[in-house]
Coordinates of C-alpha atoms and ligand atoms in Angstrom, one line a residue:
M1 CA -140.9 50.4 -160.6
V2 CA -142.1 53.6 -162.3
V3 CA -143.9 56.0 -160.1
L4 CA -146.3 58.6 -161.4
A5 CA -145.3 61.4 -159.0
N6 CA -147.6 64.1 -160.3
P7 CA -150.7 63.8 -162.4
P8 CA -150.2 65.1 -166.0
Q9 CA -151.3 68.6 -166.7
A10 CA -152.4 69.8 -170.1
L11 CA -151.6 73.4 -171.3
R12 CA -153.9 74.3 -174.1
S13 CA -152.7 76.6 -176.9
S14 CA -154.5 78.0 -179.8
G15 CA -155.9 75.5 -182.3
R16 CA -155.4 71.9 -181.8
L17 CA -151.9 71.8 -180.4
T18 CA -151.6 71.1 -176.7
L19 CA -148.8 70.2 -174.4
Q20 CA -149.0 67.5 -171.7
V21 CA -146.4 67.5 -168.9
A22 CA -146.0 64.6 -166.6
E23 CA -143.5 63.1 -164.1
I24 CA -143.0 59.6 -165.5
A25 CA -140.2 58.3 -163.2
P26 CA -138.0 59.7 -160.5
D27 CA -136.3 63.0 -161.8
T28 CA -137.8 62.3 -165.3
T29 CA -140.4 64.5 -166.9
A30 CA -142.3 63.9 -170.2
F31 CA -143.3 66.8 -172.5
R32 CA -145.8 65.4 -174.9
C33 CA -146.7 67.7 -177.7
L34 CA -150.2 66.7 -178.9
D35 CA -150.9 67.4 -182.6
W36 CA -154.5 66.5 -182.6
D37 CA -155.3 67.2 -186.3
R38 CA -152.3 66.1 -188.2
D39 CA -153.7 63.9 -191.0
R40 CA -150.6 62.8 -192.9
F41 CA -147.0 61.8 -192.1
D42 CA -144.5 62.2 -194.9
I43 CA -145.9 60.4 -197.9
E44 CA -146.0 57.2 -196.1
F45 CA -149.4 57.1 -194.5
E46 CA -152.5 58.9 -193.5
L47 CA -153.1 59.5 -189.9
E48 CA -156.5 58.8 -188.4
N49 CA -155.8 59.8 -184.8
G50 CA -153.3 62.7 -185.1
T51 CA -149.9 62.2 -183.4
T52 CA -147.7 63.3 -180.6
Y53 CA -144.0 64.3 -180.4
N54 CA -142.6 63.3 -177.0
S55 CA -139.5 64.9 -175.4
F56 CA -138.1 64.1 -172.0
L57 CA -136.0 65.8 -169.3
I58 CA -133.8 63.9 -166.8
R59 CA -132.5 65.8 -163.8
G60 CA -129.5 64.0 -162.2
E61 CA -126.6 66.1 -160.9
Q62 CA -126.4 67.0 -164.5
T63 CA -129.4 67.6 -166.7
A64 CA -130.2 66.0 -170.0
L65 CA -133.0 66.7 -172.5
I66 CA -133.9 63.7 -174.6
D67 CA -135.1 64.7 -178.1
T68 CA -137.0 67.9 -178.8
T69 CA -140.2 68.3 -180.8
H70 CA -141.7 69.6 -184.0
R71 CA -141.0 73.3 -184.7
K72 CA -144.8 74.0 -184.7
F73 CA -144.6 73.6 -180.9
Q74 CA -141.8 76.2 -180.5
D75 CA -143.6 78.7 -178.3
L76 CA -145.6 76.2 -176.3
Y77 CA -142.7 73.8 -175.6
L78 CA -139.9 76.3 -175.0
E79 CA -142.1 78.5 -172.7
R80 CA -142.9 75.4 -170.6
L81 CA -139.4 74.1 -170.6
S82 CA -138.1 77.6 -169.5
Q83 CA -140.2 77.1 -166.3
E84 CA -138.6 73.8 -165.7
I85 CA -134.9 74.5 -166.3
D86 CA -132.3 77.3 -166.2
W87 CA -131.0 77.1 -169.8
S88 CA -127.4 77.8 -168.6
Q89 CA -127.6 74.6 -166.5
L90 CA -128.7 72.3 -169.3
D91 CA -125.7 69.9 -169.8
Y92 CA -126.8 67.5 -172.5
L93 CA -129.2 67.3 -175.4
V94 CA -129.6 63.6 -176.5
V95 CA -130.7 63.4 -180.1
N96 CA -131.8 59.8 -180.7
H97 CA -132.9 60.6 -184.3
T98 CA -132.7 63.7 -186.4
E99 CA -135.9 63.8 -188.4
P100 CA -137.4 67.2 -187.9
D101 CA -140.4 66.1 -185.8
H102 CA -137.9 65.3 -183.1
S103 CA -135.0 67.7 -183.9
G104 CA -136.9 70.7 -185.1
L105 CA -136.1 72.7 -182.0
V106 CA -132.4 71.7 -181.7
P107 CA -131.3 75.1 -183.2
A108 CA -133.6 76.9 -180.7
I109 CA -132.1 74.9 -177.8
L110 CA -128.6 75.7 -178.9
S111 CA -129.4 79.4 -179.0
R112 CA -130.6 79.3 -175.5
A113 CA -128.0 76.9 -174.1
P114 CA -124.9 77.2 -176.2
Q115 CA -122.9 75.3 -173.6
V116 CA -124.9 72.1 -174.1
T117 CA -123.3 69.0 -175.4
V118 CA -125.3 67.3 -178.1
V119 CA -125.2 63.5 -177.8
G120 CA -125.9 61.3 -180.8
S121 CA -124.6 58.8 -183.3
K122 CA -121.9 59.8 -185.7
V123 CA -124.5 60.0 -188.5
A124 CA -126.8 62.1 -186.3
I125 CA -124.1 64.6 -185.5
Q126 CA -123.2 64.9 -189.2
F127 CA -126.9 65.5 -190.1
L128 CA -127.2 68.1 -187.3
E129 CA -124.0 69.9 -188.5
S130 CA -125.6 70.4 -191.9
M131 CA -128.9 71.4 -190.3
V132 CA -127.8 74.1 -187.7
H133 CA -124.9 75.7 -189.5
R134 CA -123.1 76.7 -186.4
P135 CA -120.5 75.0 -184.2
F136 CA -121.7 73.1 -181.2
N137 CA -120.2 70.7 -178.5
Y138 CA -121.0 67.1 -179.2
L139 CA -120.4 63.6 -178.0
I140 CA -120.6 60.7 -180.4
V141 CA -122.0 57.5 -178.9
K142 CA -122.8 54.0 -180.1
S143 CA -123.6 50.6 -178.5
G144 CA -121.6 50.2 -175.4
S145 CA -121.2 54.0 -174.8
S146 CA -122.6 55.4 -171.5
L147 CA -123.0 58.8 -169.9
D148 CA -123.2 59.3 -166.1
L149 CA -125.5 62.2 -165.2
G150 CA -124.9 61.7 -161.5
G151 CA -127.7 61.3 -158.9
G152 CA -127.9 57.7 -160.0
H153 CA -128.9 58.4 -163.6
H154 CA -126.5 56.5 -165.8
L155 CA -127.4 56.6 -169.5
E156 CA -126.5 53.7 -171.8
F157 CA -126.9 53.8 -175.6
V158 CA -127.8 51.2 -178.2
S159 CA -127.1 51.7 -181.9
A160 CA -130.2 50.9 -184.0
P161 CA -129.3 52.0 -187.6
N162 CA -132.1 51.6 -190.1
L163 CA -134.9 52.0 -187.5
H164 CA -135.9 53.8 -189.5
W165 CA -133.0 56.2 -190.4
P166 CA -129.3 55.4 -190.3
D167 CA -128.8 57.8 -187.4
T168 CA -130.9 56.1 -184.7
I169 CA -129.8 55.3 -181.2
L170 CA -131.8 54.1 -178.2
T171 CA -131.2 55.7 -174.8
Y172 CA -131.7 53.8 -171.6
D173 CA -131.6 55.1 -168.0
A174 CA -130.4 52.2 -165.8
S175 CA -131.6 53.8 -162.6
T176 CA -135.2 54.3 -163.6
R177 CA -135.3 51.4 -166.2
V178 CA -136.8 53.7 -168.7
L179 CA -135.9 53.2 -172.4
F180 CA -136.1 56.3 -174.7
P181 CA -136.3 54.8 -178.2
C182 CA -137.7 57.9 -180.1
D183 CA -139.5 56.5 -183.2
V184 CA -139.0 52.8 -182.3
F185 CA -142.2 51.3 -180.7
G186 CA -144.0 54.5 -181.5
M187 CA -147.4 55.0 -183.0
H188 CA -149.3 58.0 -184.4
Y189 CA -152.0 58.2 -181.8
C190 CA -153.0 61.4 -180.1
S191 CA -154.9 61.4 -176.8
D192 CA -154.7 62.8 -173.3
C193 CA -153.9 59.2 -172.1
L194 CA -150.3 59.2 -171.0
W195 CA -150.0 55.4 -170.9
D196 CA -151.0 52.3 -172.9
E197 CA -153.8 51.1 -170.7
T198 CA -156.1 50.4 -173.6
P199 CA -154.1 48.4 -176.0
H200 CA -157.0 47.2 -178.1
L201 CA -157.6 50.9 -179.1
L202 CA -154.0 51.3 -180.0
E203 CA -152.9 48.2 -181.8
A204 CA -154.1 49.1 -185.3
D205 CA -152.1 52.3 -185.2
F206 CA -149.1 50.5 -183.7
Q207 CA -149.1 47.9 -186.5
T208 CA -149.6 50.5 -189.3
Y209 CA -146.6 52.4 -187.9
Y210 CA -144.5 49.2 -187.7
D211 CA -145.5 48.2 -191.3
C212 CA -144.6 51.6 -192.7
L213 CA -141.5 52.5 -190.8
M214 CA -139.9 49.5 -189.3
G215 CA -141.1 46.4 -191.3
P216 CA -139.0 47.3 -194.4
N217 CA -135.9 46.8 -192.2
A218 CA -137.1 43.8 -190.2
R219 CA -133.6 42.3 -189.8
S220 CA -132.3 45.6 -188.4
V221 CA -135.2 45.5 -185.9
L222 CA -134.2 42.0 -184.8
M223 CA -130.6 43.2 -184.4
A224 CA -131.7 46.1 -182.2
L225 CA -133.9 43.8 -180.1
K226 CA -131.0 41.6 -179.5
R227 CA -128.8 44.5 -178.4
M228 CA -131.7 45.6 -176.1
Q229 CA -132.0 42.2 -174.5
P230 CA -129.7 42.9 -171.5
L231 CA -131.6 46.0 -170.5
A232 CA -134.2 45.6 -167.8
V233 CA -137.0 47.8 -169.0
D234 CA -140.0 49.0 -167.0
L235 CA -141.2 51.7 -169.3
I236 CA -140.7 52.5 -173.0
A237 CA -140.9 56.3 -173.3
T238 CA -141.5 56.5 -177.1
G239 CA -141.2 59.6 -179.3
H240 CA -144.8 59.2 -180.6
G241 CA -148.1 58.2 -179.0
P242 CA -148.7 57.0 -175.4
L243 CA -145.8 55.7 -173.3
L244 CA -145.6 51.9 -173.0
K245 CA -145.9 50.9 -169.4
H246 CA -148.7 48.4 -168.8
H247 CA -148.0 46.2 -171.9
H248 CA -144.4 47.1 -172.8
A249 CA -143.3 43.5 -173.1
D250 CA -146.2 42.6 -175.4
W251 CA -145.4 45.5 -177.7
V252 CA -141.8 44.4 -178.0
E253 CA -142.9 40.9 -178.6
R254 CA -145.1 42.1 -181.5
Y255 CA -142.0 43.7 -183.1
R256 CA -140.1 40.5 -182.7
T257 CA -142.8 38.3 -184.1
W258 CA -143.5 40.5 -187.1
S259 CA -139.8 41.0 -187.8
E260 CA -139.0 37.4 -187.7
N261 CA -141.8 36.7 -190.1
Q262 CA -140.6 39.4 -192.5
A263 CA -137.0 38.5 -192.3
K264 CA -137.6 34.9 -193.2
A265 CA -138.4 35.8 -196.7
E266 CA -136.0 38.7 -197.1
T267 CA -133.0 38.8 -199.4
F268 CA -130.4 41.0 -197.8
V269 CA -126.8 42.1 -197.9
A270 CA -124.6 42.2 -194.8
L271 CA -122.5 45.3 -195.0
F272 CA -119.5 45.3 -192.7
Y273 CA -117.6 48.5 -191.9
V274 CA -115.5 50.2 -189.3
D275 CA -116.9 53.7 -189.0
E276 CA -113.9 55.6 -187.8
Y277 CA -111.9 55.5 -191.0
G278 CA -111.9 57.9 -193.9
Y279 CA -115.2 58.2 -195.6
S280 CA -116.4 54.8 -194.9
D281 CA -119.8 56.0 -193.5
R282 CA -120.5 58.0 -196.7
L283 CA -119.5 55.1 -198.9
M284 CA -121.6 52.6 -197.1
R285 CA -124.6 54.9 -197.2
T286 CA -124.4 55.4 -201.0
I287 CA -123.8 51.7 -201.6
T288 CA -126.8 51.0 -199.4
T289 CA -128.9 53.4 -201.4
G290 CA -128.0 51.6 -204.6
I291 CA -128.8 48.2 -203.1
T292 CA -132.1 49.1 -201.5
K293 CA -133.3 50.7 -204.8
T294 CA -133.6 47.1 -206.1
G295 CA -135.7 45.9 -203.2
V296 CA -132.9 44.1 -201.5
A297 CA -132.4 44.9 -197.8
V298 CA -129.1 45.9 -196.1
E299 CA -127.9 45.1 -192.6
W300 CA -125.0 47.2 -191.3
V301 CA -122.5 45.8 -188.8
D302 CA -119.7 47.8 -187.2
L303 CA -116.8 45.3 -187.0
S304 CA -115.2 47.1 -184.2
V305 CA -118.1 46.5 -181.8
A306 CA -120.0 43.4 -183.1
D307 CA -119.5 40.0 -181.6
P308 CA -118.5 37.0 -183.6
H309 CA -121.8 35.2 -182.9
E310 CA -123.7 38.1 -184.4
I311 CA -121.4 38.1 -187.4
R312 CA -121.8 34.3 -188.0
E313 CA -125.5 34.5 -187.8
L314 CA -125.7 37.3 -190.4
V315 CA -123.2 35.8 -192.8
N316 CA -125.0 32.5 -192.7
C317 CA -128.3 34.2 -193.8
A318 CA -127.0 36.9 -196.2
A319 CA -127.2 36.6 -199.9
G320 CA -124.4 39.1 -200.4
I321 CA -121.5 40.5 -198.4
V322 CA -120.0 44.0 -198.7
I323 CA -116.9 44.8 -196.6
G324 CA -115.4 48.3 -196.0
M325 CA -111.8 47.6 -195.0
P326 CA -109.9 49.8 -192.5
P327 CA -106.1 50.1 -192.9
Q328 CA -104.3 47.0 -191.7
S329 CA -102.3 49.0 -189.2
S330 CA -105.5 50.3 -187.6
Q331 CA -107.3 47.0 -187.1
T332 CA -108.1 46.2 -183.5
T333 CA -108.1 42.6 -182.2
V334 CA -111.9 42.7 -182.2
T335 CA -112.0 43.8 -185.8
Q336 CA -109.5 41.1 -186.8
V337 CA -111.5 38.3 -185.0
N338 CA -114.6 39.5 -186.8
F339 CA -112.9 39.4 -190.2
S340 CA -111.8 35.9 -189.5
T341 CA -115.4 35.0 -188.6
I342 CA -116.6 36.4 -191.9
L343 CA -114.1 34.3 -193.8
A344 CA -114.9 31.2 -191.8
T345 CA -118.6 31.5 -192.5
A346 CA -118.9 32.9 -196.0
S347 CA -119.9 30.5 -198.7
S348 CA -119.8 30.1 -202.5
R349 CA -123.5 30.9 -202.9
Q350 CA -122.8 34.5 -202.0
L351 CA -121.9 37.6 -204.0
F352 CA -119.4 40.1 -202.5
G353 CA -118.1 43.6 -202.9
L354 CA -115.3 45.5 -201.2
F355 CA -114.4 49.1 -200.6
E356 CA -111.5 50.8 -198.8
T357 CA -111.1 54.4 -197.6
G358 CA -108.5 56.1 -195.4
G359 CA -105.8 53.5 -196.2
G360 CA -102.2 54.2 -196.9
K361 CA -99.8 51.9 -198.8
D362 CA -101.0 48.7 -197.1
E363 CA -104.1 47.9 -199.2
P364 CA -105.7 45.0 -197.3
I365 CA -108.5 45.0 -199.8
Y366 CA -106.6 42.9 -202.4
P367 CA -105.6 40.0 -200.2
L368 CA -109.1 39.9 -198.8
R369 CA -110.5 39.9 -202.4
A370 CA -108.3 36.9 -203.2
Q371 CA -109.4 35.0 -200.1
L372 CA -113.1 35.5 -200.9
R373 CA -112.6 34.5 -204.5
G374 CA -110.7 31.5 -203.3
L375 CA -113.7 30.5 -201.2
G376 CA -115.8 30.6 -204.4
L377 CA -117.7 33.8 -203.8
V378 CA -118.5 35.9 -206.9
E379 CA -117.5 39.5 -207.0
A380 CA -120.4 41.8 -207.8
F381 CA -118.4 45.0 -208.4
P382 CA -114.8 45.8 -208.7
P383 CA -113.1 47.1 -205.5
I384 CA -113.7 50.7 -204.7
V385 CA -110.6 52.4 -203.3
V386 CA -110.8 56.0 -202.1
K387 CA -107.5 57.7 -201.4
G388 CA -108.6 61.3 -201.1
A389 CA -111.8 63.0 -200.3
A390 CA -115.1 61.3 -201.2
T391 CA -116.7 63.2 -204.1
A392 CA -120.0 63.2 -206.1
V393 CA -118.3 61.0 -208.6
I394 CA -117.4 58.5 -205.9
D395 CA -121.0 58.7 -204.6
Q396 CA -122.3 57.8 -208.0
L397 CA -119.8 54.9 -208.4
C398 CA -120.9 53.5 -205.0
D399 CA -124.6 53.9 -205.9
E400 CA -124.1 52.1 -209.2
A401 CA -122.0 49.3 -207.5
G402 CA -124.8 48.8 -205.0
T403 CA -127.4 48.7 -207.7
D404 CA -125.4 46.1 -209.7
L405 CA -125.2 43.9 -206.6
G406 CA -128.9 44.3 -205.8
Q407 CA -130.0 43.6 -209.3
R408 CA -127.9 40.4 -209.5
L409 CA -129.4 39.2 -206.2
S410 CA -132.9 40.1 -207.2
A411 CA -132.4 38.0 -210.4
I412 CA -131.3 35.0 -208.3
A413 CA -134.2 35.3 -205.8
P414 CA -137.1 37.2 -207.5
S415 CA -139.8 35.7 -205.2
N416 CA -138.4 37.5 -202.2
K417 CA -140.3 40.6 -203.0
A418 CA -143.5 39.0 -201.9
K419 CA -143.6 39.9 -198.2
P420 CA -145.5 37.6 -195.9
S421 CA -148.5 38.9 -194.1
N422 CA -148.2 39.8 -190.4
L423 CA -151.9 39.3 -189.8
A424 CA -152.9 36.7 -187.4
L425 CA -149.4 36.3 -185.9
I426 CA -150.1 38.2 -182.7
K427 CA -151.6 36.8 -179.5
P428 CA -154.7 38.5 -178.0
W429 CA -154.1 40.9 -175.1
A430 CA -153.9 39.4 -171.7
G431 CA -156.4 40.6 -169.1
Ligands
FEO501 FE1 -140.7 60.6 -185.8 FE2 -138.6 59.5 -188.0 O1 -139.4 60.7 -187.1

């Protein structure tokens, strides 16, 4: 049960930027930066109701800040935060997503709290390293990772790549049952209302946001929803818009319904990898760029943490398979079981491509290639084997390989570009 311990207070600054601070759960404070007049977000869509950038503070025995805010709120936000915490006592900064509307003040936080440990996905940490240009303490997390803040606050993390950037994680506090998903389930809607008590006023902005940011990766949304399923959620503390308390299950159900509808008609490639080896994350990102250019979607699966059921389901539906092989000697039992599942499920209607990075003399890519060919799958591009550092030439090769695969799949299923409408799929609000 979420308790509103104190009523929200609004601190007005010059212009149309304001800050709302509210206790949203035990030991948990929201800092909602209200950007009343913002009328455009990237090139993607016009905003009719402004937006907000929401940041959160959890005070257990250790203190964690979850996401920051847009740099335009620097003075307002940092001044208020300084009243709440002693910077030298800030232990963690969780970065669910690194787009600047949430990470714009990470450098400012690091200046004030150089001891802080930044928590994020591997990709997020890489993005931040290139953004802040200074060393910092960090902790890489993914699905299954957890972090005990003490005082009952035990954070769990869920990987949600492609929602809507490759860096995304969701953070969940098991003691308060609050989910902090950053962009996911958000909406660009600015008002003093902290909660979602008027869903009929919000639903148009909620759907526009889904259509622009999440709908293009509908299958990834479904994967993230599946990973979220074991979490008992009472409150979704989103990074944009009001916090979802009164109707959180209905909002999640909308994501599920829309994504199932989108995914039905989607041609996609399942890209399997193990992210701890060599330059596999860089290669998979450039291959993905090439594939998605052609209008074909990509679903990433880390073989070291996925379960065989998830693998089977994806391989059954995928039009193409790309596998990034780790060295044979480094494969865990889980990884090997998952490779076997791919081989047991793949079929001759599929195209495939392979890459390998970080390997030594044991090049497992060639036996795997022979096995897939033996099953009747058609190779879309020659194996990519990287022995040294990844370079711009390798990037280009991967991009072109992905494009070749995507174009061949598009030629097989040209009708897949017509996306089904999500209109009329949702149920009216209860009550
Ligand atoms: Fe709200 Fe993707 O940033």
